[in-house]
mmCIF file of C-alpha atoms in Angstrom:
data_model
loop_
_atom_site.group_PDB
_atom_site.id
_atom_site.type_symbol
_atom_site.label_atom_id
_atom_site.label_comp_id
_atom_site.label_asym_id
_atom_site.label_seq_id
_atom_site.Cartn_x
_atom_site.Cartn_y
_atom_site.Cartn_z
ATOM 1 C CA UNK A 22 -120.332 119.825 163.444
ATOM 2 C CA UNK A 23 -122.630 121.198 160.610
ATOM 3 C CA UNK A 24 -121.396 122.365 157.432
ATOM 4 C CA UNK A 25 -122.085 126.165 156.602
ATOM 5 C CA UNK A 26 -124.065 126.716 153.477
ATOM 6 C CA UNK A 27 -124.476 130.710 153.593
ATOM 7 C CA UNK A 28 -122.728 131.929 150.463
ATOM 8 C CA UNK A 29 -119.570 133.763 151.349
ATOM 9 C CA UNK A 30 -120.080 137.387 152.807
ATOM 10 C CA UNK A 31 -123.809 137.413 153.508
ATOM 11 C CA UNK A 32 -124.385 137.034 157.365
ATOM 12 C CA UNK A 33 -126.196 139.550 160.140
ATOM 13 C CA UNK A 34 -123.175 140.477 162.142
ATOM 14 C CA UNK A 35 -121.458 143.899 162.098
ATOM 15 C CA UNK A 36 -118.844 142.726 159.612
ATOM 16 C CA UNK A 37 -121.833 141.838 157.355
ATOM 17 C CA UNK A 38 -123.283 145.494 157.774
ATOM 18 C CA UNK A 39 -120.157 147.412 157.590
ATOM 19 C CA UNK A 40 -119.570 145.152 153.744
ATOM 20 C CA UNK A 41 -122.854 145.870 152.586
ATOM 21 C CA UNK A 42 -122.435 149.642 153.772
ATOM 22 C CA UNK A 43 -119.210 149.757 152.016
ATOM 23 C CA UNK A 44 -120.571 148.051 148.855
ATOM 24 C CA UNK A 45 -123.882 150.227 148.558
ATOM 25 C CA UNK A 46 -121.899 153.358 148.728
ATOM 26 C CA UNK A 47 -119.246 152.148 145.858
ATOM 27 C CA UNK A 48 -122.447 151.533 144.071
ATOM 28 C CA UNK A 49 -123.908 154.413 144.631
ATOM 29 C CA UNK A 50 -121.081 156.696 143.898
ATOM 30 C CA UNK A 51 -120.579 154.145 140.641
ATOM 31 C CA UNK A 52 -123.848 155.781 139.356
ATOM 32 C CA UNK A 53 -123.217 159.364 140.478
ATOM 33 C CA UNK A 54 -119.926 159.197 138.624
ATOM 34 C CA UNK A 55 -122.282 158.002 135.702
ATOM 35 C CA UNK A 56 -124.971 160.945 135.349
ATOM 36 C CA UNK A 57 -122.482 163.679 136.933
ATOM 37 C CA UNK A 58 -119.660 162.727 134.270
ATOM 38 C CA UNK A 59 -122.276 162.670 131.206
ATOM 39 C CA UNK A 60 -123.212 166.305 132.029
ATOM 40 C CA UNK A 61 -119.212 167.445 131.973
ATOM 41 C CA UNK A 62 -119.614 167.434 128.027
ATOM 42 C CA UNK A 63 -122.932 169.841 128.099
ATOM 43 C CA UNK A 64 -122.073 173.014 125.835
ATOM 44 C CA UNK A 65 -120.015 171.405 122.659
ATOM 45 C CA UNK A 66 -123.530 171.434 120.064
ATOM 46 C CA UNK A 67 -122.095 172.076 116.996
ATOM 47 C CA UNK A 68 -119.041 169.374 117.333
ATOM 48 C CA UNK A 69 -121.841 166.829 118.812
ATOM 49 C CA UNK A 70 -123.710 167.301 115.193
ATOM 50 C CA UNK A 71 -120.531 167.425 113.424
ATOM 51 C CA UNK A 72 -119.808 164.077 115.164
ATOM 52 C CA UNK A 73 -123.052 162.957 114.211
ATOM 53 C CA UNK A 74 -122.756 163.168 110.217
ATOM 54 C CA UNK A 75 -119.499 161.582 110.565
ATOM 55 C CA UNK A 76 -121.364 158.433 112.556
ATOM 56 C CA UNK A 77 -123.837 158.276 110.034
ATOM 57 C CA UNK A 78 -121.795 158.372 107.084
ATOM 58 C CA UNK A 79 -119.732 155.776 108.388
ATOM 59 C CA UNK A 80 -122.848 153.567 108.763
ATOM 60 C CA UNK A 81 -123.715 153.808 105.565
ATOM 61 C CA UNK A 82 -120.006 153.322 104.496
ATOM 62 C CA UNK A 83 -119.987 150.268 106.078
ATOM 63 C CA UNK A 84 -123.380 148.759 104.943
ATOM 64 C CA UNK A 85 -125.126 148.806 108.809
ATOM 65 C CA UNK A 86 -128.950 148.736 108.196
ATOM 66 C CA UNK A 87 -130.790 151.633 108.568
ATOM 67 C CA UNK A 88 -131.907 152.764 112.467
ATOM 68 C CA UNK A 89 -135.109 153.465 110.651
ATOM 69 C CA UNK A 90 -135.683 149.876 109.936
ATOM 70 C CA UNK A 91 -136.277 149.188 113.767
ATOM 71 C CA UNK A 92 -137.999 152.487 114.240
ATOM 72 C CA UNK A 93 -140.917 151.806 111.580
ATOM 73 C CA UNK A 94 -141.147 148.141 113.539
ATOM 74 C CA UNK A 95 -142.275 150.317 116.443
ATOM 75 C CA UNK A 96 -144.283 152.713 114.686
ATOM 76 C CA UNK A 97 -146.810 149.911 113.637
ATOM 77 C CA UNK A 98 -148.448 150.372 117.226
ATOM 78 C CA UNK A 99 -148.473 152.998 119.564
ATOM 79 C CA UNK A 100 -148.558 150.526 122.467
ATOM 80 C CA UNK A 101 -145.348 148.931 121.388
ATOM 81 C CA UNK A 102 -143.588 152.220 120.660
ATOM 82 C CA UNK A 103 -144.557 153.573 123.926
ATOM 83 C CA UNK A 104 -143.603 149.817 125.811
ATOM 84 C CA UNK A 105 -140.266 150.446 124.317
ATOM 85 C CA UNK A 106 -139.894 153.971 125.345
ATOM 86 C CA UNK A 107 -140.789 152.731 128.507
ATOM 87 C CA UNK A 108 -138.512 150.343 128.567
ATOM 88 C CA UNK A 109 -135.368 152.718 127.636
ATOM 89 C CA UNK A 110 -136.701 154.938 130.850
ATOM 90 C CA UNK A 111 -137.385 152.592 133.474
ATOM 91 C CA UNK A 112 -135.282 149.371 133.156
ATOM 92 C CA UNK A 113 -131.901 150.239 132.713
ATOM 93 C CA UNK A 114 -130.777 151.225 135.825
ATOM 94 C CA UNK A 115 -133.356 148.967 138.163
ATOM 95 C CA UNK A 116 -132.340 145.741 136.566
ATOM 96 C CA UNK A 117 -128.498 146.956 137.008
ATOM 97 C CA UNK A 118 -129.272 147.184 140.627
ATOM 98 C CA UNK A 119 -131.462 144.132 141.287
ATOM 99 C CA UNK A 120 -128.496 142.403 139.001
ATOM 100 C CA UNK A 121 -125.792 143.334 141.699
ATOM 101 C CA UNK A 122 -127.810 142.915 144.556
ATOM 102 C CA UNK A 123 -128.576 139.413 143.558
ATOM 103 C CA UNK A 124 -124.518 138.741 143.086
ATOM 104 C CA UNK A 125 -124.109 140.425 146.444
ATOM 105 C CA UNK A 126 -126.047 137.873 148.153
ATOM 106 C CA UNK A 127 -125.617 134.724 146.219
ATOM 107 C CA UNK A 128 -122.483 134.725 144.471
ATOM 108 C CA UNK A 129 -120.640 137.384 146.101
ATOM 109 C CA UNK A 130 -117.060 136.420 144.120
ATOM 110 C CA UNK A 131 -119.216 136.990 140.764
ATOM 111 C CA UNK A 132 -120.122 140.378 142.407
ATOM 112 C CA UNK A 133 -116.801 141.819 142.837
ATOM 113 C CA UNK A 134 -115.776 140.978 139.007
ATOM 114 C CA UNK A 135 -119.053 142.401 137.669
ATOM 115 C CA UNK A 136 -118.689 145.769 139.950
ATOM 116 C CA UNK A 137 -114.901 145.937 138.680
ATOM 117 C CA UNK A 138 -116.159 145.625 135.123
ATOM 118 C CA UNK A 139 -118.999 148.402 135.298
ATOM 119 C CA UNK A 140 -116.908 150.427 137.261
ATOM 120 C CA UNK A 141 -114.116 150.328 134.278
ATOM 121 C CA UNK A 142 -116.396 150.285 131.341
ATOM 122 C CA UNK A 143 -118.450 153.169 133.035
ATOM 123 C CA UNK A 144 -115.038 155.285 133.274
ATOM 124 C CA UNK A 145 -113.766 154.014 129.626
ATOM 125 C CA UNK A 146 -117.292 155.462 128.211
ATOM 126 C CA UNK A 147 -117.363 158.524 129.835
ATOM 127 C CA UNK A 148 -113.637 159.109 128.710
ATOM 128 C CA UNK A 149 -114.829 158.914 125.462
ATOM 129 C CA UNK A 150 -117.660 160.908 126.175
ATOM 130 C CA UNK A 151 -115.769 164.012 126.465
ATOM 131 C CA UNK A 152 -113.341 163.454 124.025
ATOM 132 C CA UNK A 153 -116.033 162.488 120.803
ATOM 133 C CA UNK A 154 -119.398 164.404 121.656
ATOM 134 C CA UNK A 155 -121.893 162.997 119.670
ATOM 135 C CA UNK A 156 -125.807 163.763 118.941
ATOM 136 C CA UNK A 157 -128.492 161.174 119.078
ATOM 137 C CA UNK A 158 -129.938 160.145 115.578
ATOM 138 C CA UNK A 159 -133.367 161.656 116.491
ATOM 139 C CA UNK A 160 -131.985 164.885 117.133
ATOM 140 C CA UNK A 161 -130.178 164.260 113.406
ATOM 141 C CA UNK A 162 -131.946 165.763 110.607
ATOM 142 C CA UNK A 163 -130.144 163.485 107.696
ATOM 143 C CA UNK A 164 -131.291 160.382 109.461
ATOM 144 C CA UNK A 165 -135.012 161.410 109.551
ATOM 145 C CA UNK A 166 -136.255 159.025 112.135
ATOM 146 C CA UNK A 167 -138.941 160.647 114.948
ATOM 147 C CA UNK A 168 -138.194 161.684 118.436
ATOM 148 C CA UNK A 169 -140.503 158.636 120.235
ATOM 149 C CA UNK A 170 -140.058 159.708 123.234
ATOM 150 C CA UNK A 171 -141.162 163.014 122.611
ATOM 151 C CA UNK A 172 -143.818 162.203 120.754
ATOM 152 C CA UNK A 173 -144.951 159.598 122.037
ATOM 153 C CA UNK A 174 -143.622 159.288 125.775
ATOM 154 C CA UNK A 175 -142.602 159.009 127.774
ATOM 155 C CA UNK A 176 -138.861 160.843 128.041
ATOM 156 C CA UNK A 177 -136.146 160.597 130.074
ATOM 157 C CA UNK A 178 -134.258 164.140 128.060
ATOM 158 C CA UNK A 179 -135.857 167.557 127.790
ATOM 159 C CA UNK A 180 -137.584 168.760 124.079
ATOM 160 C CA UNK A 181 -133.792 171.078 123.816
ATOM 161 C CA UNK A 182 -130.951 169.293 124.239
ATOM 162 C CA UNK A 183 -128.920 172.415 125.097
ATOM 163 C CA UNK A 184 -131.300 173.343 127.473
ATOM 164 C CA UNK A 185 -131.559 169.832 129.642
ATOM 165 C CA UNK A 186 -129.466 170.027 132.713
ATOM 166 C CA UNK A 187 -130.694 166.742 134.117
ATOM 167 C CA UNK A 188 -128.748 164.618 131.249
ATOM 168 C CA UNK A 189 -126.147 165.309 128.889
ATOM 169 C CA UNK A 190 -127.822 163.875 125.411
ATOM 170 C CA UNK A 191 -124.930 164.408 123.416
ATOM 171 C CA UNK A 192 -123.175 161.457 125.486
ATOM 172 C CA UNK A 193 -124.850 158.829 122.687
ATOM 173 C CA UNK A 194 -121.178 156.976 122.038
ATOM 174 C CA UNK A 195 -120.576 154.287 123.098
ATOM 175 C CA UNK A 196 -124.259 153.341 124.504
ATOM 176 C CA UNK A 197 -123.998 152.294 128.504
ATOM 177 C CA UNK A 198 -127.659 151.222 128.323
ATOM 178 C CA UNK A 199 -126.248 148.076 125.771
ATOM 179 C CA UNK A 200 -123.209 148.140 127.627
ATOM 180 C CA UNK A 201 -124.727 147.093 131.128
ATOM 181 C CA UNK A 202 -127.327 144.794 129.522
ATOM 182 C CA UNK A 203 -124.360 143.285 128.129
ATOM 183 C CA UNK A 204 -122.678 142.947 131.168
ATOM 184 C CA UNK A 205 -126.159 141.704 133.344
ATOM 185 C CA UNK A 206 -126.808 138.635 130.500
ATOM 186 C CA UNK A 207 -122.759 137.322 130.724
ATOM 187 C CA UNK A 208 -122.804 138.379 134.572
ATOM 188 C CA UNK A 209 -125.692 135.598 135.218
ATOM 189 C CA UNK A 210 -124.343 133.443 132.560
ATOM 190 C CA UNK A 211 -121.431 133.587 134.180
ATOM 191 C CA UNK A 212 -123.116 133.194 137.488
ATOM 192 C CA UNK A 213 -125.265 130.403 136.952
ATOM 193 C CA UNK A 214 -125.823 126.951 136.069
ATOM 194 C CA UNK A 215 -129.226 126.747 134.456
ATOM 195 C CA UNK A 216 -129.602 124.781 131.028
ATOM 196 C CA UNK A 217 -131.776 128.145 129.976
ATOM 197 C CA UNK A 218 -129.160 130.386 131.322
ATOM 198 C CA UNK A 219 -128.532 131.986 127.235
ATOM 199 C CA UNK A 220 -131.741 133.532 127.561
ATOM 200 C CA UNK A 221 -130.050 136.025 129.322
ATOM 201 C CA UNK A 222 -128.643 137.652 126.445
ATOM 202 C CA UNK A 223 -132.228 138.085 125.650
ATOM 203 C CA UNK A 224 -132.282 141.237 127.464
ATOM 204 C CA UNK A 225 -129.680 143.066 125.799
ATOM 205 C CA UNK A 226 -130.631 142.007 122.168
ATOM 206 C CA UNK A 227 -133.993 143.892 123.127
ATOM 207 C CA UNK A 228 -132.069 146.645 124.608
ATOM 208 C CA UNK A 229 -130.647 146.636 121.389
ATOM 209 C CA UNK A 230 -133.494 147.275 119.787
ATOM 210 C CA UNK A 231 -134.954 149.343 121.435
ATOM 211 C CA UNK A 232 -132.520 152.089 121.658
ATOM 212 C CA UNK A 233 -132.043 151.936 117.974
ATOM 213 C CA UNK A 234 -135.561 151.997 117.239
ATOM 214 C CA UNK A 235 -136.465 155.138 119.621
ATOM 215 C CA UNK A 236 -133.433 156.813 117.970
ATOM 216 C CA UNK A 237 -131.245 157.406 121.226
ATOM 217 C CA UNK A 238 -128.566 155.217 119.134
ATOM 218 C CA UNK A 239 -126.673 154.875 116.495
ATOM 219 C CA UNK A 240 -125.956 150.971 115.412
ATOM 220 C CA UNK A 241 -122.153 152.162 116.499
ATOM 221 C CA UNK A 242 -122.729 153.151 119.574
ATOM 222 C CA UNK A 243 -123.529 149.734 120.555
ATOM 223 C CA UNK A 244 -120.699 148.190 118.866
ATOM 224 C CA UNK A 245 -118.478 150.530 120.283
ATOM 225 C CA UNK A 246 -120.235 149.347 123.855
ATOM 226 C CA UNK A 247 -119.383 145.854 123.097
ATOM 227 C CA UNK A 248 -116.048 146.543 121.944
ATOM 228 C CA UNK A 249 -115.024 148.416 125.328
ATOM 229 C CA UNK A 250 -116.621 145.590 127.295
ATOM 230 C CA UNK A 251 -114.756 143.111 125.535
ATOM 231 C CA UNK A 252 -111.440 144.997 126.427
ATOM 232 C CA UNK A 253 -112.341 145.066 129.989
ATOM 233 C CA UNK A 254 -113.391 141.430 130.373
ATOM 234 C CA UNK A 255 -109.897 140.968 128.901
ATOM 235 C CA UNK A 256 -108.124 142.979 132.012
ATOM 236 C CA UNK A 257 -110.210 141.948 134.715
ATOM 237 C CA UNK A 258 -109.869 138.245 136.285
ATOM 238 C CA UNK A 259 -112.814 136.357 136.214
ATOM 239 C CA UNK A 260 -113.607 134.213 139.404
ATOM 240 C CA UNK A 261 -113.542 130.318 139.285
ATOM 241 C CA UNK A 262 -116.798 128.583 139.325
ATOM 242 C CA UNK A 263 -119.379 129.561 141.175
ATOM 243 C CA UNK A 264 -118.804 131.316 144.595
ATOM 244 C CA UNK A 265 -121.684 129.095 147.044
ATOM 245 C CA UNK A 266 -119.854 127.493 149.832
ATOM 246 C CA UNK A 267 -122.453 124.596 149.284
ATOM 247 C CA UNK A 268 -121.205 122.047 146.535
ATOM 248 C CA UNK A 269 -123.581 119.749 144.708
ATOM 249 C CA UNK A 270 -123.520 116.139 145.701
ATOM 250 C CA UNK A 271 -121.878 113.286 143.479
ATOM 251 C CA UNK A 272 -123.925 110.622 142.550
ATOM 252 C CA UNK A 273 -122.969 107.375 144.692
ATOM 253 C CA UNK A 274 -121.578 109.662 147.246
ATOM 254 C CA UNK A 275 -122.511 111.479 150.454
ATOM 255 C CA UNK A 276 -122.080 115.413 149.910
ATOM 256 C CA UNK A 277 -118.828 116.819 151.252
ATOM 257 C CA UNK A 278 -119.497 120.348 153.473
ATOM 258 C CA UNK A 279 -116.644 122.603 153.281
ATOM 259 C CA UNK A 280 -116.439 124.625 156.687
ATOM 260 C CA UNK A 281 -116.357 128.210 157.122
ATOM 261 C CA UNK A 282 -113.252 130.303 156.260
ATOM 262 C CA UNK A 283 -111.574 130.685 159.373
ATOM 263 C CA UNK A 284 -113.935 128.097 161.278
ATOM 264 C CA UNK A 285 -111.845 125.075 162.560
ATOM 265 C CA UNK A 286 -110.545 122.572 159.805
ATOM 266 C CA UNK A 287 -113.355 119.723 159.871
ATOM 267 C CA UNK A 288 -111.897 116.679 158.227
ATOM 268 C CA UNK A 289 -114.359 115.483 155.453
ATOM 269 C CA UNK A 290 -116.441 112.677 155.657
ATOM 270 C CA UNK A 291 -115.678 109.615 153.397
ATOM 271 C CA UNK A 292 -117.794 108.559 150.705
ATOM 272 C CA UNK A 293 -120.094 105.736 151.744
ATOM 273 C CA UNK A 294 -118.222 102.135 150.966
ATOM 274 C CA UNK A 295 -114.613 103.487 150.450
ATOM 275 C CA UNK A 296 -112.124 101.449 151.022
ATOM 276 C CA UNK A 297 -109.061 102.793 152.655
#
């Protein structure tokens, strides 16, 4: 009998396509929930801007470098302001998806803990999106920094924020874009067994960066990001190893196949010149 090396849960059979149904629409509604409950805070302007000064105060309170610091970075080249303009638009939510879709089919235990953890850090942030309303630091007239996305494009929000019924831009703390890039680099760490596997964590240090420097963010709102994530890693069980069904081989030994769940038991073969 041959050993089964499809990772747990992938297949072709209606089981398969009933999962995968199942999965896509939990995913699906996971980012409906996202851009229907960021629009539920719409309406509160002045305690969004009053929120705002606080933020910023408290930055400087606490000795956070300027946003500005990152912005003028950008502002050196038009082509690298508008790359990271882009890059705030059109990356956030396709490498989410490609992230779980790669879980689904090759570590499908890995997939279930990183869905749980979105799905809680997405409801923890938009809790706190209705209770503390808070403006963007390009929309803040203290913090002086320029609107790239307006100016230079392109822009996911409308030129007035009150007026913008296709996203809520007073939904700034805690930041989901460094919250899920977060999530993505630990997910594959997590995931994976590649010697380069840190360089994950490259994407959300320029996710970083780049919402600070097009002034979406405040420093805070990425710290509060982390902070939430940290408290949901906490709650929700991360699986053992890695979830392929196909183990490595030891040196000086034959590989062992472990049989299907629910196939019949298949007593493992030896390792070449044991002695009994």
């Amino acid at each position: 009998m041959t050993a089964h090396t499809t990772p747990v849960g992938a297949g072709t059979g209606p089981g398969a396509r009933r999962r995968l149904i199942r999965e896509l629409l939990l995913v699906v509604g996971l980012f409906a929930v996202y851009k229907c409950g960021r629009t539920l805070a719409t309406g509160r302007t002045d305690e969004a801007f009053r929120n705002a000064a606080r933020v910023w105060d408290a930055e400087r309170a606490l000795h956070l470098p300027g946003e500005g610091l990152v912005q003028r970075v950008l502002l050196h080249s038009d082509a690298l302001v508008h790359t990271a303009n882009t890059y705030y638009a059109a990356v956030h939510f396709p490498a989410t998806v490609l992230f779980l879709v790669w879980l689904y089919l090759r570590r499908p235990a890995h997939y279930l803990w990183t869905r749980r953890v979105l799905a809680a850090l997405t409801g923890a942030a938009l809790v706190l999106h209705l209770a503390f309303p808070l403006a963007p630091p390009r929309l803040l007239g203290a913090a002086h920094l320029i609107d790239t996305g307006q100016v230079y494009g392109p822009t996911v929000y409308g030129a007035a924020p009150a007026a913008d019924t296709m996203a809520n831009q007073f939904a700034a703390m805690p930041s989901l874009h460094f919250g899920w890039a977060l999530m993505l680099a630990l997910g594959m760490i997590a995931a994976t067994s590649s010697r380069w596997r840190a360089l994950w964590l490259l994407h959300p240090l320029v996710t970083l960066l780049v919402i600070v420097g097009t002034a979406n963010h405040y420093w805070l709102d990425s710290i509060v990001a982390a902070l939430l994530l940290g408290a949901v890693l906490l709650l929700v069980p991360r699986p053992v190893g890695r979830s392929l069904i196909a183990r490595r081989s030891v040196p000086g030994q034959r590989a062992v196949p472990v049989p299907v769940v629910g196939a019949a038991a298949v007593e493992p073969m030896e390792p070449v010149g044991a002695v009994r």
